[in-house]
CSV table of C-alpha atoms and ligand atoms in Angstrom, one decimal:
chain,number,residue,atom,x,y,z
A,22,UNK,CA,-19.7,131.1,67.7
A,23,UNK,CA,-20.9,131.5,71.2
A,24,UNK,CA,-23.0,128.9,73.1
A,25,UNK,CA,-26.5,129.7,74.4
A,26,UNK,CA,-26.5,130.9,78.0
A,27,UNK,CA,-26.2,128.4,80.8
A,28,UNK,CA,-25.4,128.2,84.5
A,29,UNK,CA,-22.1,126.8,85.6
A,30,UNK,CA,-21.2,125.1,88.9
A,31,UNK,CA,-17.9,123.5,90.0
A,32,UNK,CA,-18.5,120.8,92.7
A,33,UNK,CA,-15.6,119.9,95.0
A,34,UNK,CA,-16.7,116.2,95.3
A,35,UNK,CA,-18.5,113.5,93.4
A,36,UNK,CA,-21.3,113.6,96.0
A,37,UNK,CA,-21.8,117.3,95.4
A,38,UNK,CA,-21.7,116.9,91.7
A,39,UNK,CA,-24.4,114.2,91.8
A,40,UNK,CA,-26.5,116.5,94.0
A,41,UNK,CA,-26.1,119.4,91.6
A,42,UNK,CA,-27.1,117.3,88.7
A,43,UNK,CA,-30.2,115.9,90.3
A,44,UNK,CA,-31.3,119.4,91.5
A,45,UNK,CA,-30.4,120.8,88.1
A,46,UNK,CA,-33.2,118.9,86.3
A,47,UNK,CA,-33.3,117.3,82.9
A,48,UNK,CA,-31.1,119.8,81.1
A,49,UNK,CA,-28.2,119.7,83.5
A,50,UNK,CA,-25.1,118.0,82.2
A,51,UNK,CA,-21.7,117.1,83.5
A,52,UNK,CA,-18.7,118.6,81.6
A,53,UNK,CA,-15.3,116.9,81.8
A,54,UNK,CA,-12.8,118.0,79.1
A,55,UNK,CA,-15.5,119.8,77.1
A,56,UNK,CA,-14.0,118.6,73.8
A,57,UNK,CA,-17.1,117.0,72.5
A,58,UNK,CA,-19.7,119.1,74.4
A,59,UNK,CA,-18.4,122.6,73.8
A,60,UNK,CA,-18.1,122.1,70.0
A,61,UNK,CA,-21.8,121.0,70.0
A,62,UNK,CA,-22.8,123.9,72.3
A,63,UNK,CA,-21.1,126.4,70.0
A,64,UNK,CA,-23.2,125.0,67.1
A,65,UNK,CA,-26.2,125.1,69.5
A,66,UNK,CA,-26.8,121.5,68.8
A,67,UNK,CA,-26.6,121.1,72.6
A,68,UNK,CA,-28.2,123.7,75.0
A,69,UNK,CA,-27.8,122.5,78.5
A,70,UNK,CA,-29.2,124.8,81.2
A,71,UNK,CA,-26.6,123.9,83.7
A,72,UNK,CA,-23.0,122.6,83.4
A,73,UNK,CA,-21.6,120.7,86.3
A,74,UNK,CA,-17.8,120.9,85.8
A,75,UNK,CA,-16.4,117.6,87.1
A,76,UNK,CA,-13.0,118.3,85.4
A,77,UNK,CA,-11.4,119.2,88.8
A,78,UNK,CA,-12.4,116.0,90.7
A,79,UNK,CA,-8.9,114.7,91.2
A,80,UNK,CA,-10.1,111.4,92.8
A,81,UNK,CA,-11.5,110.3,89.4
A,82,UNK,CA,-8.0,110.5,87.9
A,83,UNK,CA,-6.2,107.2,88.3
A,84,UNK,CA,-5.1,104.0,86.5
A,85,UNK,CA,-5.0,101.1,88.9
A,86,UNK,CA,-4.1,97.4,88.6
A,87,UNK,CA,-7.0,95.6,90.3
A,88,UNK,CA,-5.6,92.1,89.9
A,89,UNK,CA,-8.0,90.7,87.2
A,90,UNK,CA,-8.6,94.0,85.5
A,91,UNK,CA,-7.3,97.6,85.1
A,92,UNK,CA,-9.5,100.4,86.5
A,93,UNK,CA,-9.2,103.8,84.8
A,94,UNK,CA,-10.7,106.9,86.5
A,95,UNK,CA,-13.2,108.7,84.2
A,96,UNK,CA,-11.2,111.9,84.3
A,97,UNK,CA,-7.9,110.5,82.9
A,98,UNK,CA,-7.0,112.5,79.9
A,99,UNK,CA,-6.0,110.9,76.6
A,100,UNK,CA,-2.6,112.4,77.1
A,101,UNK,CA,-2.2,110.7,80.5
A,102,UNK,CA,-3.4,107.3,79.1
A,103,UNK,CA,-1.0,107.5,76.2
A,104,UNK,CA,1.9,107.0,78.5
A,105,UNK,CA,0.3,105.2,81.5
A,106,UNK,CA,2.7,102.5,82.8
A,107,UNK,CA,-0.1,100.3,84.2
A,108,UNK,CA,-1.4,99.6,80.7
A,109,UNK,CA,0.5,96.5,79.8
A,110,UNK,CA,-0.3,93.3,77.9
A,111,UNK,CA,-3.5,93.4,75.9
A,112,UNK,CA,-4.7,96.6,77.6
A,113,UNK,CA,-1.8,98.5,76.2
A,114,UNK,CA,-4.5,98.9,73.5
A,115,UNK,CA,-5.9,101.8,75.5
A,116,UNK,CA,-2.6,103.7,75.3
A,117,UNK,CA,-2.2,102.9,71.6
A,118,UNK,CA,-5.7,104.3,71.0
A,119,UNK,CA,-5.3,107.4,73.2
A,120,UNK,CA,-2.2,108.4,71.3
A,121,UNK,CA,-4.1,108.5,68.1
A,122,UNK,CA,-7.0,110.7,69.2
A,123,UNK,CA,-7.2,114.2,67.7
A,124,UNK,CA,-4.0,116.2,68.3
A,125,UNK,CA,-1.9,117.1,71.4
A,126,UNK,CA,-4.1,120.0,72.4
A,127,UNK,CA,-7.2,117.7,72.3
A,128,UNK,CA,-5.5,115.0,74.2
A,129,UNK,CA,-4.5,117.4,77.0
A,130,UNK,CA,-8.2,118.1,77.6
A,131,UNK,CA,-10.3,115.1,76.5
A,132,UNK,CA,-11.1,112.4,79.0
A,133,UNK,CA,-11.8,108.7,78.7
A,134,UNK,CA,-15.1,109.2,80.6
A,135,UNK,CA,-16.2,111.9,78.2
A,136,UNK,CA,-15.3,109.8,75.2
A,137,UNK,CA,-17.3,106.8,76.5
A,138,UNK,CA,-20.3,108.8,77.8
A,139,UNK,CA,-20.5,110.7,74.5
A,140,UNK,CA,-21.0,107.4,72.6
A,141,UNK,CA,-20.0,108.8,69.2
A,142,UNK,CA,-19.6,105.9,66.8
A,143,UNK,CA,-16.5,107.6,65.3
A,144,UNK,CA,-14.8,107.9,68.7
A,145,UNK,CA,-11.8,105.7,69.2
A,146,UNK,CA,-11.8,104.5,72.8
A,147,UNK,CA,-15.3,102.9,72.8
A,148,UNK,CA,-14.2,100.1,70.3
A,149,UNK,CA,-11.1,99.5,72.4
A,150,UNK,CA,-13.0,99.2,75.6
A,151,UNK,CA,-15.4,96.8,73.9
A,152,UNK,CA,-12.6,94.7,72.5
A,153,UNK,CA,-11.1,94.4,76.0
A,154,UNK,CA,-14.5,93.1,77.4
A,155,UNK,CA,-14.7,96.3,79.4
A,156,UNK,CA,-17.3,97.7,81.7
A,157,UNK,CA,-18.1,101.1,83.0
A,158,UNK,CA,-19.1,102.1,86.5
A,159,UNK,CA,-21.9,104.7,86.8
A,160,UNK,CA,-22.8,106.5,90.0
A,161,UNK,CA,-26.2,108.1,90.5
A,162,UNK,CA,-28.1,109.5,93.4
A,163,UNK,CA,-29.3,106.0,94.2
A,164,UNK,CA,-25.8,104.4,94.2
A,165,UNK,CA,-23.4,102.7,91.8
A,166,UNK,CA,-23.9,100.1,89.1
A,167,UNK,CA,-21.6,98.4,86.6
A,168,UNK,CA,-22.6,98.2,83.0
A,169,UNK,CA,-20.8,95.9,80.6
A,170,UNK,CA,-19.5,97.8,77.6
A,171,UNK,CA,-21.5,95.4,75.4
A,172,UNK,CA,-24.7,96.8,76.9
A,173,UNK,CA,-23.6,100.4,77.2
A,174,UNK,CA,-23.7,101.8,73.7
A,175,UNK,CA,-27.2,102.1,72.4
A,176,UNK,CA,-26.8,104.2,69.3
A,177,UNK,CA,-25.2,107.4,68.0
A,178,UNK,CA,-24.7,109.6,71.0
A,179,UNK,CA,-26.9,107.3,73.0
A,180,UNK,CA,-25.8,105.3,76.0
A,181,UNK,CA,-27.2,103.4,79.0
A,182,UNK,CA,-26.3,106.2,81.3
A,183,UNK,CA,-29.4,107.7,83.0
A,184,UNK,CA,-29.8,111.5,83.4
A,185,UNK,CA,-28.0,112.5,86.5
A,186,UNK,CA,-25.6,109.6,86.5
A,187,UNK,CA,-21.8,110.1,86.3
A,188,UNK,CA,-19.5,107.6,84.8
A,189,UNK,CA,-16.8,107.2,87.3
A,190,UNK,CA,-14.6,104.4,86.1
A,191,UNK,CA,-13.8,102.3,83.0
A,192,UNK,CA,-12.6,98.8,83.5
A,193,UNK,CA,-10.8,96.7,81.0
A,194,UNK,CA,-9.5,93.1,81.1
A,195,UNK,CA,-5.8,92.8,81.5
A,196,UNK,CA,-5.3,90.1,78.8
A,197,UNK,CA,-1.8,89.2,80.0
A,198,UNK,CA,0.4,87.9,77.2
A,199,UNK,CA,-1.7,89.3,74.4
A,200,UNK,CA,-0.6,91.7,71.7
A,201,UNK,CA,-2.7,94.6,70.6
A,202,UNK,CA,-2.9,97.3,68.0
A,203,UNK,CA,-5.3,100.0,66.8
A,204,UNK,CA,-5.4,100.6,63.0
A,205,UNK,CA,-7.1,103.9,62.3
A,206,UNK,CA,-7.9,105.0,58.8
A,207,UNK,CA,-8.2,108.7,58.2
A,208,UNK,CA,-7.6,110.9,55.2
A,209,UNK,CA,-5.8,113.8,57.0
A,210,UNK,CA,-3.9,114.2,60.2
A,211,UNK,CA,-6.1,115.0,63.2
A,212,UNK,CA,-9.2,113.6,61.5
A,213,UNK,CA,-11.7,111.2,63.0
A,214,UNK,CA,-11.5,107.6,61.9
A,215,UNK,CA,-13.4,106.7,58.7
A,216,UNK,CA,-13.0,103.1,59.9
A,217,UNK,CA,-10.7,101.8,62.6
A,218,UNK,CA,-10.0,98.4,64.0
A,219,UNK,CA,-8.9,97.4,67.5
A,220,UNK,CA,-7.3,94.0,67.8
A,221,UNK,CA,-6.3,92.0,70.9
A,222,UNK,CA,-4.6,88.8,69.9
A,223,UNK,CA,-3.3,85.8,71.9
A,224,UNK,CA,-1.0,83.6,69.9
A,225,UNK,CA,1.9,81.3,70.3
A,226,UNK,CA,4.4,80.2,67.7
A,227,UNK,CA,2.3,82.0,65.0
A,228,UNK,CA,-1.0,80.3,65.8
A,229,UNK,CA,-3.8,82.4,67.2
A,230,UNK,CA,-5.6,81.0,70.1
A,231,UNK,CA,-7.9,83.9,70.9
A,232,UNK,CA,-8.8,87.1,69.1
A,233,UNK,CA,-10.9,90.1,70.0
A,234,UNK,CA,-11.8,92.6,67.2
A,235,UNK,CA,-13.5,95.9,67.9
A,236,UNK,CA,-14.7,98.1,65.0
A,237,UNK,CA,-15.0,101.9,65.1
A,238,UNK,CA,-17.5,103.7,62.8
A,239,UNK,CA,-18.9,100.5,61.2
A,240,UNK,CA,-22.3,100.9,62.8
A,241,UNK,CA,-24.3,103.3,65.0
A,242,UNK,CA,-22.3,102.0,68.0
A,243,UNK,CA,-18.9,100.4,68.3
A,244,UNK,CA,-19.2,96.6,67.6
A,245,UNK,CA,-17.3,93.4,67.8
A,246,UNK,CA,-16.6,91.4,64.7
A,247,UNK,CA,-17.6,88.1,66.2
A,248,UNK,CA,-17.5,86.1,63.0
A,249,UNK,CA,-14.0,87.2,62.4
A,250,UNK,CA,-13.0,86.4,65.9
A,251,UNK,CA,-14.3,82.9,65.6
A,252,UNK,CA,-12.5,82.3,62.4
A,253,UNK,CA,-9.3,83.7,63.7
A,254,UNK,CA,-9.1,81.2,66.6
A,255,UNK,CA,-6.7,78.5,65.3
A,256,UNK,CA,-5.5,80.6,62.3
A,257,UNK,CA,-1.8,79.9,61.7
A,258,UNK,CA,-1.2,81.5,58.2
A,259,UNK,CA,-1.6,84.7,56.4
A,260,UNK,CA,-4.2,83.1,54.2
A,261,UNK,CA,-6.2,81.9,57.2
A,262,UNK,CA,-6.1,85.4,58.7
A,263,UNK,CA,-7.2,86.9,55.3
A,264,UNK,CA,-10.0,84.5,55.1
A,265,UNK,CA,-11.1,85.3,58.6
A,266,UNK,CA,-11.0,89.0,57.9
A,267,UNK,CA,-13.4,88.4,55.0
A,268,UNK,CA,-16.1,87.5,57.5
A,269,UNK,CA,-16.4,91.1,58.5
A,270,UNK,CA,-19.2,91.4,56.0
A,271,UNK,CA,-21.3,89.5,58.6
A,272,UNK,CA,-21.5,92.7,60.7
A,273,UNK,CA,-24.0,94.1,58.3
A,274,UNK,CA,-24.0,97.1,56.0
A,275,UNK,CA,-22.4,100.2,57.5
A,276,UNK,CA,-24.1,103.5,56.6
A,277,UNK,CA,-22.5,105.6,53.9
A,278,UNK,CA,-21.5,109.2,54.5
A,279,UNK,CA,-19.5,111.9,52.7
A,280,UNK,CA,-16.2,110.1,53.5
A,281,UNK,CA,-17.0,106.5,52.4
A,282,UNK,CA,-19.7,104.4,50.8
A,283,UNK,CA,-20.9,101.2,52.6
A,284,UNK,CA,-18.8,99.0,50.2
A,285,UNK,CA,-15.7,101.1,50.8
A,286,UNK,CA,-16.2,100.9,54.6
A,287,UNK,CA,-16.4,97.1,54.4
A,288,UNK,CA,-13.3,96.9,52.2
A,289,UNK,CA,-11.4,99.2,54.7
A,290,UNK,CA,-12.5,97.1,57.6
A,291,UNK,CA,-11.3,93.9,56.0
A,292,UNK,CA,-7.9,95.3,55.1
A,293,UNK,CA,-7.5,97.0,58.5
A,294,UNK,CA,-8.3,93.7,60.3
A,295,UNK,CA,-5.6,91.9,58.3
A,296,UNK,CA,-3.1,94.6,59.2
A,297,UNK,CA,-4.2,94.9,62.8
A,298,UNK,CA,-3.9,91.1,63.4
A,299,UNK,CA,-0.4,91.0,61.8
A,300,UNK,CA,0.8,94.0,63.9
A,301,UNK,CA,-0.7,92.7,67.1
A,302,UNK,CA,1.2,89.4,66.6
A,303,UNK,CA,4.5,91.0,65.7
B,30,UNK,CA,-22.2,136.2,85.8
B,31,UNK,CA,-19.4,134.3,87.5
B,32,UNK,CA,-16.5,135.8,89.4
B,33,UNK,CA,-13.2,134.2,88.3
B,34,UNK,CA,-9.6,134.6,89.1
B,35,UNK,CA,-7.1,133.5,86.4
B,36,UNK,CA,-3.4,134.0,86.4
B,37,UNK,CA,-2.3,135.0,83.0
B,38,UNK,CA,1.4,135.3,82.2
B,39,UNK,CA,2.1,135.5,85.9
B,40,UNK,CA,-0.4,138.3,86.6
B,41,UNK,CA,-3.6,137.5,88.6
B,42,UNK,CA,-6.8,138.8,87.0
B,43,UNK,CA,-10.1,138.9,88.8
B,44,UNK,CA,-13.1,139.3,86.5
B,45,UNK,CA,-16.8,138.8,86.0
B,46,UNK,CA,-17.7,136.6,83.1
B,47,UNK,CA,-20.7,135.0,81.6
B,48,UNK,CA,-20.3,131.2,81.9
B,49,UNK,CA,-20.5,130.8,78.2
B,50,UNK,CA,-17.5,133.1,77.6
B,51,UNK,CA,-14.8,131.1,75.8
B,52,UNK,CA,-11.3,131.4,77.2
B,53,UNK,CA,-10.0,132.9,74.0
B,54,UNK,CA,-12.5,135.8,74.1
B,55,UNK,CA,-11.8,136.4,77.7
B,56,UNK,CA,-8.1,136.7,76.9
B,57,UNK,CA,-8.6,138.9,73.8
B,58,UNK,CA,-11.5,141.1,74.7
B,59,UNK,CA,-11.5,141.3,78.5
B,60,UNK,CA,-7.7,141.3,79.1
B,61,UNK,CA,-6.8,142.9,75.8
B,62,UNK,CA,-4.2,140.3,75.0
B,63,UNK,CA,-4.8,140.0,71.2
B,64,UNK,CA,-1.7,137.9,70.4
B,65,UNK,CA,-3.9,134.8,70.6
B,66,UNK,CA,-5.9,134.5,67.4
B,67,UNK,CA,-9.2,132.9,66.5
B,68,UNK,CA,-8.9,131.1,63.2
B,69,UNK,CA,-11.7,128.6,62.8
B,70,UNK,CA,-13.8,128.7,66.0
B,71,UNK,CA,-14.4,125.0,65.5
B,72,UNK,CA,-11.4,123.5,67.4
B,73,UNK,CA,-9.5,122.6,64.2
B,74,UNK,CA,-6.8,125.2,63.4
B,75,UNK,CA,-4.9,125.7,66.6
B,76,UNK,CA,-4.5,129.5,66.1
B,77,UNK,CA,-5.9,130.0,69.6
B,78,UNK,CA,-3.4,127.7,71.3
B,79,UNK,CA,-2.4,128.8,74.8
B,80,UNK,CA,-1.0,126.9,77.8
B,81,UNK,CA,-3.3,126.0,80.6
B,82,UNK,CA,-1.3,124.8,83.7
B,83,UNK,CA,1.7,124.2,81.4
B,84,UNK,CA,-0.1,122.2,78.7
B,85,UNK,CA,-1.1,123.4,75.2
B,86,UNK,CA,-4.8,123.7,74.7
B,87,UNK,CA,-7.2,125.3,72.2
B,88,UNK,CA,-8.6,128.3,74.0
B,89,UNK,CA,-11.7,128.4,71.8
B,90,UNK,CA,-12.6,125.0,73.3
B,91,UNK,CA,-12.2,125.9,76.9
B,92,UNK,CA,-14.6,128.1,79.0
B,93,UNK,CA,-13.1,131.0,80.9
B,94,UNK,CA,-14.9,129.6,84.0
B,95,UNK,CA,-13.0,126.3,83.5
B,96,UNK,CA,-9.8,128.3,83.8
B,97,UNK,CA,-10.8,129.8,87.2
B,98,UNK,CA,-8.0,129.3,89.7
B,99,UNK,CA,-5.7,128.1,86.9
B,100,UNK,CA,-2.6,129.4,85.2
B,101,UNK,CA,-2.6,130.5,81.6
B,102,UNK,CA,0.3,131.5,79.4
B,103,UNK,CA,-0.2,133.3,76.1
B,104,UNK,CA,2.3,134.3,73.4
B,105,UNK,CA,2.7,137.6,75.2
B,106,UNK,CA,4.1,135.7,78.2
B,107,UNK,CA,7.0,133.9,76.5
B,108,UNK,CA,9.5,136.7,76.2
B,109,UNK,CA,11.5,137.6,79.3
B,110,UNK,CA,12.9,141.1,80.0
B,111,UNK,CA,12.4,142.1,76.4
B,112,UNK,CA,14.3,139.0,75.1
B,113,UNK,CA,12.4,136.7,72.8
B,114,UNK,CA,11.8,133.1,73.9
B,115,UNK,CA,14.2,130.7,72.0
B,116,UNK,CA,11.2,129.4,70.1
B,117,UNK,CA,10.2,132.9,69.0
B,118,UNK,CA,13.7,133.6,68.0
B,119,UNK,CA,13.9,130.4,66.0
B,120,UNK,CA,10.7,131.2,64.1
B,121,UNK,CA,12.2,134.6,63.3
B,122,UNK,CA,15.5,133.2,62.1
B,123,UNK,CA,14.1,130.3,60.2
B,124,UNK,CA,11.4,132.4,58.6
B,125,UNK,CA,8.8,130.2,60.2
B,126,UNK,CA,6.0,132.6,59.3
B,127,UNK,CA,4.5,134.3,56.3
B,128,UNK,CA,1.4,136.3,57.1
B,129,UNK,CA,1.9,135.4,60.8
B,130,UNK,CA,-1.7,134.6,61.6
B,131,UNK,CA,-1.1,131.0,62.7
B,132,UNK,CA,2.2,131.9,64.4
B,133,UNK,CA,1.2,132.6,68.0
B,134,UNK,CA,-0.6,129.3,68.1
B,135,UNK,CA,2.2,127.5,66.3
B,136,UNK,CA,4.8,128.8,68.8
B,137,UNK,CA,2.7,127.9,71.8
B,138,UNK,CA,2.1,124.4,70.4
B,139,UNK,CA,5.8,124.2,69.6
B,140,UNK,CA,6.9,125.1,73.1
B,141,UNK,CA,4.4,122.5,74.4
B,142,UNK,CA,5.9,119.8,72.1
B,143,UNK,CA,9.4,120.6,73.3
B,144,UNK,CA,8.4,120.5,76.9
B,145,UNK,CA,7.2,116.9,76.4
B,146,UNK,CA,9.9,115.8,74.0
B,147,UNK,CA,13.1,118.0,74.2
B,148,UNK,CA,14.7,116.6,71.1
B,149,UNK,CA,12.0,115.8,68.6
B,150,UNK,CA,12.8,114.4,65.1
B,151,UNK,CA,11.3,116.0,62.1
B,152,UNK,CA,8.6,113.3,61.8
B,153,UNK,CA,7.7,113.8,65.5
B,154,UNK,CA,7.4,117.6,65.0
B,155,UNK,CA,5.2,117.1,62.0
B,156,UNK,CA,2.9,114.7,63.8
B,157,UNK,CA,2.7,116.8,67.0
B,158,UNK,CA,1.7,119.9,65.0
B,159,UNK,CA,-1.3,118.1,63.5
B,160,UNK,CA,-3.6,120.4,65.4
B,161,UNK,CA,-2.2,123.6,63.9
B,162,UNK,CA,-3.0,124.7,60.4
B,163,UNK,CA,-1.1,127.3,58.4
B,164,UNK,CA,-3.2,128.8,55.6
B,165,UNK,CA,0.0,130.1,54.0
B,166,UNK,CA,1.2,126.5,54.1
B,167,UNK,CA,4.7,127.4,55.2
B,168,UNK,CA,5.1,124.1,57.0
B,169,UNK,CA,8.7,123.3,56.0
B,170,UNK,CA,10.1,126.4,57.7
B,171,UNK,CA,7.8,126.0,60.6
B,172,UNK,CA,9.1,122.5,61.2
B,173,UNK,CA,12.7,123.7,60.8
B,174,UNK,CA,12.0,126.5,63.3
B,175,UNK,CA,10.6,124.1,65.9
B,176,UNK,CA,13.6,121.8,65.6
B,177,UNK,CA,16.0,124.7,65.9
B,178,UNK,CA,14.0,126.2,68.7
B,179,UNK,CA,14.2,122.9,70.5
B,180,UNK,CA,17.9,122.8,70.3
B,181,UNK,CA,18.1,126.4,71.5
B,182,UNK,CA,15.8,125.7,74.4
B,183,UNK,CA,18.0,123.0,76.2
C,12,FAD,C1,-10.5,118.8,67.1
C,12,FAD,C2,-11.0,117.6,67.8
C,12,FAD,C3,-10.6,116.3,67.3
C,12,FAD,C4,-11.0,115.2,67.9
C,12,FAD,N1,-10.6,114.0,67.4
C,12,FAD,C5,-11.0,112.9,68.0
C,12,FAD,C6,-10.6,111.6,67.5
C,12,FAD,O1,-9.8,111.5,66.5
C,12,FAD,N2,-11.0,110.5,68.1
C,12,FAD,C7,-11.9,110.5,69.2
C,12,FAD,O2,-12.2,109.5,69.7
C,12,FAD,N3,-12.2,111.7,69.7
C,12,FAD,C8,-11.8,112.9,69.1
C,12,FAD,N4,-12.2,114.1,69.7
C,12,FAD,C9,-13.1,114.1,70.8
C,12,FAD,C10,-12.3,114.0,72.1
C,12,FAD,O3,-11.7,112.8,72.3
C,12,FAD,C11,-13.2,114.3,73.3
C,12,FAD,O4,-12.4,114.7,74.3
C,12,FAD,C12,-14.0,113.2,73.9
C,12,FAD,O5,-14.9,112.6,72.9
C,12,FAD,C13,-15.0,113.7,75.0
C,12,FAD,O6,-14.3,113.8,76.2
C,12,FAD,P1,-14.4,115.1,77.1
C,12,FAD,O7,-13.8,114.8,78.4
C,12,FAD,O8,-13.9,116.3,76.3
C,12,FAD,O9,-16.0,115.2,77.3
C,12,FAD,P2,-17.0,116.4,77.3
C,12,FAD,O10,-17.0,117.1,76.1
C,12,FAD,O11,-16.8,117.1,78.6
C,12,FAD,O12,-18.4,115.6,77.5
C,12,FAD,C14,-18.9,114.8,76.4
C,12,FAD,C15,-20.3,114.3,76.8
C,12,FAD,O13,-20.2,113.3,77.8
C,12,FAD,C16,-20.8,113.7,79.0
C,12,FAD,N5,-19.8,113.4,80.1
C,12,FAD,C17,-18.5,113.7,80.1
C,12,FAD,N6,-17.9,113.1,81.2
C,12,FAD,C18,-18.9,112.4,81.8
C,12,FAD,C19,-18.9,111.5,82.9
C,12,FAD,N7,-17.7,111.2,83.6
C,12,FAD,N8,-20.0,110.9,83.3
C,12,FAD,C20,-21.2,111.1,82.6
C,12,FAD,N9,-21.2,111.9,81.5
C,12,FAD,C21,-20.1,112.5,81.1
C,12,FAD,C22,-21.0,115.2,78.9
C,12,FAD,O14,-22.2,115.6,79.6
C,12,FAD,C23,-21.3,115.3,77.4
C,12,FAD,O15,-22.6,115.0,77.1
C,12,FAD,C24,-11.8,115.3,69.1
C,12,FAD,C25,-12.2,116.5,69.6
C,12,FAD,C26,-11.8,117.7,68.9
C,12,FAD,C27,-12.2,119.0,69.5
C,13,FES,S1,-9.8,129.0,66.7
C,13,FES,FE1,-9.4,127.5,68.2
C,13,FES,S2,-8.8,125.8,67.0
C,13,FES,FE2,-9.2,127.3,65.5
C,14,FES,S1,1.9,132.1,58.3
C,14,FES,FE1,0.0,132.7,57.4
C,14,FES,S2,-1.3,131.2,58.3
C,14,FES,FE2,0.6,130.5,58.8
């Protein structure tokens, strides 16, 4: 399967990339790792006229401790994030998630910026960034803006990025002293999540003081299970955690697909939340 | 057309390619290196695995133009002076292949696994091979070969 024809440019700076995108018109697109875009192009579900290859922009490849948050350059690969030393405390979640994406070959190419920009509801990193009260930085011809993750994902493959904008950085809260985990349910190795749960838990002596729960593939965008989070605060027993997990039904009815009915998805989410909370606390 | 320069198995190749040419077709059809196979063409099977700047990648999911200025190693580039790479030798000795179709990709993935984890456990090998499928389903011997190849590579 060969993609439809397109033009290809490789800019040597972010400024040049932005210029190429704005001059390239509506059908120009950035390509980072290409591991979501090229599969779509091979199926001709995407037919960009121009690809601006930002993959070589080394200055978008960093993980930095910025005091109150961690800043991750958009071009960090899943492989790099899986072992990034700067990801400690609650934001170790990003490494835990990156390690579970696809397979080693996919992790060598795929980037966090591409994963977030693509806004696939089955993608793993979006729910993690959401659970860490994250934000993304977008640069366009007119300058730079910061978009909270909670406002970024608009629907399946739809985000708040404007045409011509490049996502340059992902920011996540450090959540010092928190435990985290990502429970991903899949039928076969290498598969996408049927449902997955990202949990960031603050607790002491077995009592939860604060919980953030992000859900993958439970809606058209990644979502937070706010009812569960509310009920988890103060929970101090397995029973209380189980009861809190039951409130996942408040997120609404997830769509069925060939992998799972709506009921099964809700059941999975409830079970995975229980497991995720227990693992994040251990 | 785009002019690219890619170093494949230590040899620099200058070529004209259409931007939409996938790296695997550039390697197979333009360079004539047919050891790298196309299995699924949907990024799932790993038969097309090569190394790009030392890391395993699925060459059906990389554009040849993305490899411009980079280094690629294919299965043909593993042996030195007519002597098989320890991982190739291990696949031979442990019968890590049946029809052999998945084998070039398996071996390139395996070399990548051992580069990142020189002494992998059986469970680690199984997990790290999740992107490589064997239609002959000879996984037991493949895993045995990777572990033996890892030991021989140190
Ligand atoms: C076999 C296989 C299995 C996979 N399994 C999983 C999985 O289990 N979980 C999972 O989460 N993902 C999975 N993926 C997807 C993988 O994580 C992708 O790498 C990721 O979704 C996209 O990152 P990329 O860098 O490859 O983006 P690209 O494919 O290059 O781009 C994707 C989209 O985002 C845009 N884009 C990319 N970077 C930017 C940027 N910086 N600014 C603005 N727009 C940008 C592009 O224009 C394009 O529209 C899998 C992929 C494959 C091929
Ligand atoms: S041919 Fe590339 S993954 Fe199957
Ligand atoms: S040996 Fe036949 S596909 Fe693996």
